[in-house]
mmCIF file of C-alpha atoms in Angstrom:
data_model
loop_
_atom_site.group_PDB
_atom_site.id
_atom_site.type_symbol
_atom_site.label_atom_id
_atom_site.label_comp_id
_atom_site.label_asym_id
_atom_site.label_seq_id
_atom_site.Cartn_x
_atom_site.Cartn_y
_atom_site.Cartn_z
ATOM 1 C CA ALA P 355 -0.357 0.508 9.285
ATOM 2 C CA TYR P 356 -0.253 -2.552 7.438
ATOM 3 C CA GLU P 357 0.406 -0.558 4.105
ATOM 4 C CA LEU P 358 3.352 1.615 6.216
ATOM 5 C CA ILE P 359 4.920 -1.661 7.581
ATOM 6 C CA PRO P 360 4.181 -4.792 5.649
ATOM 7 C CA GLU P 361 5.559 -8.375 6.552
ATOM 8 C CA SER P 362 8.467 -7.502 5.199
ATOM 9 C CA SER P 363 9.102 -4.692 7.611
ATOM 10 C CA LYS P 364 10.376 -2.068 5.277
ATOM 11 C CA VAL P 365 9.034 1.418 5.334
ATOM 12 C CA VAL P 366 8.420 2.977 1.895
ATOM 13 C CA VAL P 367 8.945 7.248 2.412
ATOM 14 C CA LEU P 368 8.821 9.231 -0.415
ATOM 15 C CA ASP P 369 10.847 12.368 -0.754
ATOM 16 C CA THR P 370 9.331 15.344 -2.125
ATOM 17 C CA LYS P 371 11.893 16.208 -4.849
ATOM 18 C CA LEU P 372 11.128 12.711 -5.955
ATOM 19 C CA PRO P 373 9.773 12.178 -10.234
ATOM 20 C CA VAL P 374 6.204 11.297 -10.324
ATOM 21 C CA ARG P 375 6.844 8.267 -12.462
ATOM 22 C CA ARG P 376 9.520 6.964 -10.421
ATOM 23 C CA ALA P 377 7.541 7.134 -7.171
ATOM 24 C CA PHE P 378 4.757 5.756 -9.240
ATOM 25 C CA HIS P 379 7.089 2.579 -9.783
ATOM 26 C CA ALA P 380 8.349 2.420 -6.279
ATOM 27 C CA CYS P 381 4.651 2.602 -4.947
ATOM 28 C CA TYR P 382 3.812 -0.195 -7.892
ATOM 29 C CA GLU P 383 6.843 -2.558 -6.853
ATOM 30 C CA GLN P 384 6.146 -2.973 -3.034
ATOM 31 C CA GLY P 385 2.809 -3.029 -3.468
ATOM 32 C CA ILE P 386 1.232 -0.400 -1.667
ATOM 33 C CA THR P 387 -1.847 2.155 -2.200
ATOM 34 C CA ALA P 388 -0.306 5.241 -0.158
ATOM 35 C CA ALA P 389 3.151 6.261 1.364
ATOM 36 C CA PRO P 390 4.190 9.409 3.509
ATOM 37 C CA LEU P 391 6.065 12.009 1.883
ATOM 38 C CA TRP P 392 9.251 13.547 3.568
ATOM 39 C CA ASP P 393 10.282 17.097 2.679
ATOM 40 C CA GLU P 394 14.348 17.529 3.143
ATOM 41 C CA LEU P 395 14.317 20.995 3.384
ATOM 42 C CA GLN P 396 11.759 21.331 5.865
ATOM 43 C CA GLN P 397 12.906 17.660 7.754
ATOM 44 C CA GLU P 398 9.147 16.669 8.387
ATOM 45 C CA PHE P 399 6.490 14.303 6.731
ATOM 46 C CA VAL P 400 4.224 16.711 5.281
ATOM 47 C CA GLY P 401 1.275 14.490 3.765
ATOM 48 C CA MET P 402 0.750 11.360 1.919
ATOM 49 C CA LEU P 403 0.844 10.508 -2.056
ATOM 50 C CA SER P 404 -1.830 7.583 -2.795
ATOM 51 C CA THR P 405 -3.438 6.129 -5.937
ATOM 52 C CA GLY P 406 -5.714 8.274 -6.456
ATOM 53 C CA ASP P 407 -2.975 11.366 -6.654
ATOM 54 C CA PHE P 408 -1.191 9.601 -8.881
ATOM 55 C CA ILE P 409 -4.878 9.944 -11.094
ATOM 56 C CA ASP P 410 -5.174 13.523 -11.010
ATOM 57 C CA ILE P 411 -1.554 13.862 -12.072
ATOM 58 C CA VAL P 412 -2.056 11.720 -14.912
ATOM 59 C CA GLN P 413 -5.025 14.104 -15.512
ATOM 60 C CA SER P 414 -3.668 17.085 -15.040
ATOM 61 C CA LEU P 415 -0.311 16.779 -16.999
ATOM 62 C CA GLY P 416 -2.677 14.864 -19.917
ATOM 63 C CA PRO P 417 -4.843 17.240 -22.346
ATOM 64 C CA SER P 418 -7.322 14.595 -22.900
ATOM 65 C CA LEU P 419 -7.783 10.316 -22.277
ATOM 66 C CA THR P 420 -7.300 9.896 -25.696
ATOM 67 C CA ALA P 421 -3.743 11.258 -25.630
ATOM 68 C CA PRO P 422 -1.303 9.414 -23.118
ATOM 69 C CA VAL P 423 1.311 11.590 -21.044
ATOM 70 C CA ALA P 424 4.487 11.377 -22.156
ATOM 71 C CA ASP P 425 7.304 9.580 -19.817
ATOM 72 C CA GLU P 426 9.365 12.854 -19.933
ATOM 73 C CA GLU P 427 6.314 14.448 -18.118
ATOM 74 C CA LEU P 428 6.048 11.934 -15.771
ATOM 75 C CA ASP P 429 10.505 12.502 -15.438
ATOM 76 C CA LYS P 430 10.239 15.802 -15.636
ATOM 77 C CA ALA P 431 7.237 16.698 -12.853
ATOM 78 C CA THR P 432 8.476 15.862 -8.922
ATOM 79 C CA ILE P 433 6.034 15.698 -6.356
ATOM 80 C CA SER P 434 6.995 19.113 -5.023
ATOM 81 C CA ALA P 435 6.215 20.787 -8.148
ATOM 82 C CA MET P 436 2.709 18.481 -8.761
ATOM 83 C CA ARG P 437 1.937 19.906 -5.068
ATOM 84 C CA GLU P 438 2.953 23.674 -5.427
ATOM 85 C CA GLU P 439 0.697 23.251 -8.641
ATOM 86 C CA ARG P 440 -2.254 21.940 -7.123
ATOM 87 C CA ALA P 441 -1.837 24.255 -4.162
ATOM 88 C CA ALA P 442 -1.544 27.510 -7.241
ATOM 89 C CA GLU P 443 -4.417 26.119 -8.747
ATOM 90 C CA SER P 444 -6.847 26.021 -5.687
ATOM 91 C CA GLY P 445 -5.535 28.808 -3.564
ATOM 92 C CA VAL P 446 -5.162 26.643 -0.503
ATOM 93 C CA ARG P 447 -1.825 25.340 0.624
ATOM 94 C CA PRO P 448 -1.268 21.784 2.190
ATOM 95 C CA GLY P 449 -1.520 21.890 5.751
ATOM 96 C CA PRO P 450 0.427 19.929 8.273
ATOM 97 C CA LEU P 451 0.463 15.803 8.146
ATOM 98 C CA VAL P 452 -2.682 14.508 10.261
ATOM 99 C CA SER P 453 -1.756 11.165 11.853
ATOM 100 C CA VAL P 454 -2.736 8.663 14.453
ATOM 101 C CA ARG P 455 -0.898 6.782 17.124
ATOM 102 C CA PRO P 456 -0.709 3.504 17.726
ATOM 103 C CA GLU P 457 -2.789 3.557 21.397
ATOM 104 C CA ASP P 458 -4.840 5.661 19.979
ATOM 105 C CA SER P 459 -8.752 4.864 20.615
ATOM 106 C CA LEU P 460 -11.058 3.816 17.184
ATOM 107 C CA HIS P 461 -13.198 6.509 18.455
ATOM 108 C CA LEU P 462 -10.627 8.983 18.523
ATOM 109 C CA VAL P 463 -9.034 7.749 15.068
ATOM 110 C CA SER P 464 -12.624 7.949 13.750
ATOM 111 C CA LEU P 465 -13.317 11.325 15.019
ATOM 112 C CA THR P 466 -9.566 12.155 13.139
ATOM 113 C CA LEU P 467 -10.906 10.965 9.849
ATOM 114 C CA LEU P 468 -14.101 12.736 9.975
ATOM 115 C CA GLN P 469 -13.243 16.049 11.050
ATOM 116 C CA GLY P 470 -10.444 15.975 8.445
ATOM 117 C CA ARG P 471 -11.814 14.607 6.070
ATOM 118 C CA LEU P 472 -9.712 12.504 5.549
ATOM 119 C CA ALA P 473 -9.984 8.064 3.681
ATOM 120 C CA MET P 474 -6.836 7.718 5.345
ATOM 121 C CA ALA P 475 -4.118 8.476 8.168
ATOM 122 C CA PRO P 476 -0.709 7.429 9.140
ATOM 123 C CA VAL P 477 -0.492 5.660 12.395
ATOM 124 C CA LEU P 478 2.871 7.208 13.610
ATOM 125 C CA SER P 479 4.637 6.372 16.794
ATOM 126 C CA TYR P 480 7.100 9.096 18.297
ATOM 127 C CA GLY P 481 8.467 8.054 21.458
ATOM 128 C CA PRO P 482 8.021 10.416 24.260
ATOM 129 C CA GLN P 483 8.574 13.329 22.182
ATOM 130 C CA VAL P 484 7.172 14.494 18.623
ATOM 131 C CA PRO P 485 9.275 15.226 16.341
ATOM 132 C CA ARG P 486 9.560 19.173 14.715
ATOM 133 C CA GLY P 487 6.870 19.706 12.636
ATOM 134 C CA ALA P 488 4.299 15.869 13.207
ATOM 135 C CA THR P 489 0.716 16.733 14.183
ATOM 136 C CA PRO P 490 0.011 14.289 17.527
ATOM 137 C CA SER P 491 -3.585 12.928 17.284
ATOM 138 C CA ALA P 492 -3.740 13.719 21.295
ATOM 139 C CA THR P 493 -3.835 17.626 20.447
ATOM 140 C CA PRO P 494 -5.001 17.547 17.313
ATOM 141 C CA THR P 495 -4.478 21.316 15.071
ATOM 142 C CA GLN P 496 -7.214 23.115 14.596
ATOM 143 C CA SER P 497 -8.141 24.867 11.522
ATOM 144 C CA LYS P 498 -9.916 28.185 11.136
ATOM 145 C CA GLU P 499 -12.813 25.754 10.441
ATOM 146 C CA GLY P 500 -12.440 24.050 13.511
ATOM 147 C CA ASN P 501 -10.976 20.819 11.399
ATOM 148 C CA LEU P 502 -7.759 18.812 12.309
ATOM 149 C CA GLY P 503 -5.613 20.603 9.798
ATOM 150 C CA ASP P 504 -6.215 20.237 5.742
ATOM 151 C CA ALA P 505 -7.527 17.293 4.885
ATOM 152 C CA ARG P 506 -5.293 17.131 1.385
ATOM 153 C CA GLY P 507 -2.592 18.553 3.198
ATOM 154 C CA GLY P 508 -2.913 15.236 5.523
ATOM 155 C CA ALA P 509 -3.244 11.651 4.982
ATOM 156 C CA GLY P 510 -4.390 10.330 1.983
ATOM 157 C CA THR P 511 -3.346 13.156 -0.449
ATOM 158 C CA MET P 512 -0.824 15.502 -1.437
ATOM 159 C CA GLY P 513 -2.338 18.404 -2.122
ATOM 160 C CA ALA P 514 -5.080 21.195 -0.176
ATOM 161 C CA GLY P 515 -8.696 20.504 -0.111
ATOM 162 C CA PRO P 516 -10.602 17.283 0.063
ATOM 163 C CA HIS P 517 -11.601 14.980 -2.474
#
């Protein structure tokens, strides 16, 4: 919750249509290491973008460590395009956002992270009704393998499959 609601009470949410370069600068300027991703077409949170994702993006765009990634490439590549590219490469579509609620016990939060093979999960409070597309932690979505959704489509990363 600290990264999503810092002392300034600002909440940083990144639209999936945002260019990668602007997303990186937004996270850097706000001093956060991860931010939730909002898909305007689906009208829901679809995942998290973390510093590890930025590293993966630069590695996928840059041909080698010695050749820098051109600014134009980072301005042209959107978060959604990179998510789609990663899904196409892995053959796994991102699953729903995995989140926990403020009232969840430490045991339930730990279990959610372990089952989803996640490094982090956003803490979301929805009120009496869970919005369309959200995954409440009290009733986790079971995948074919019995885990909570897809780890990379959930918190911590933007694509599909565990890190």
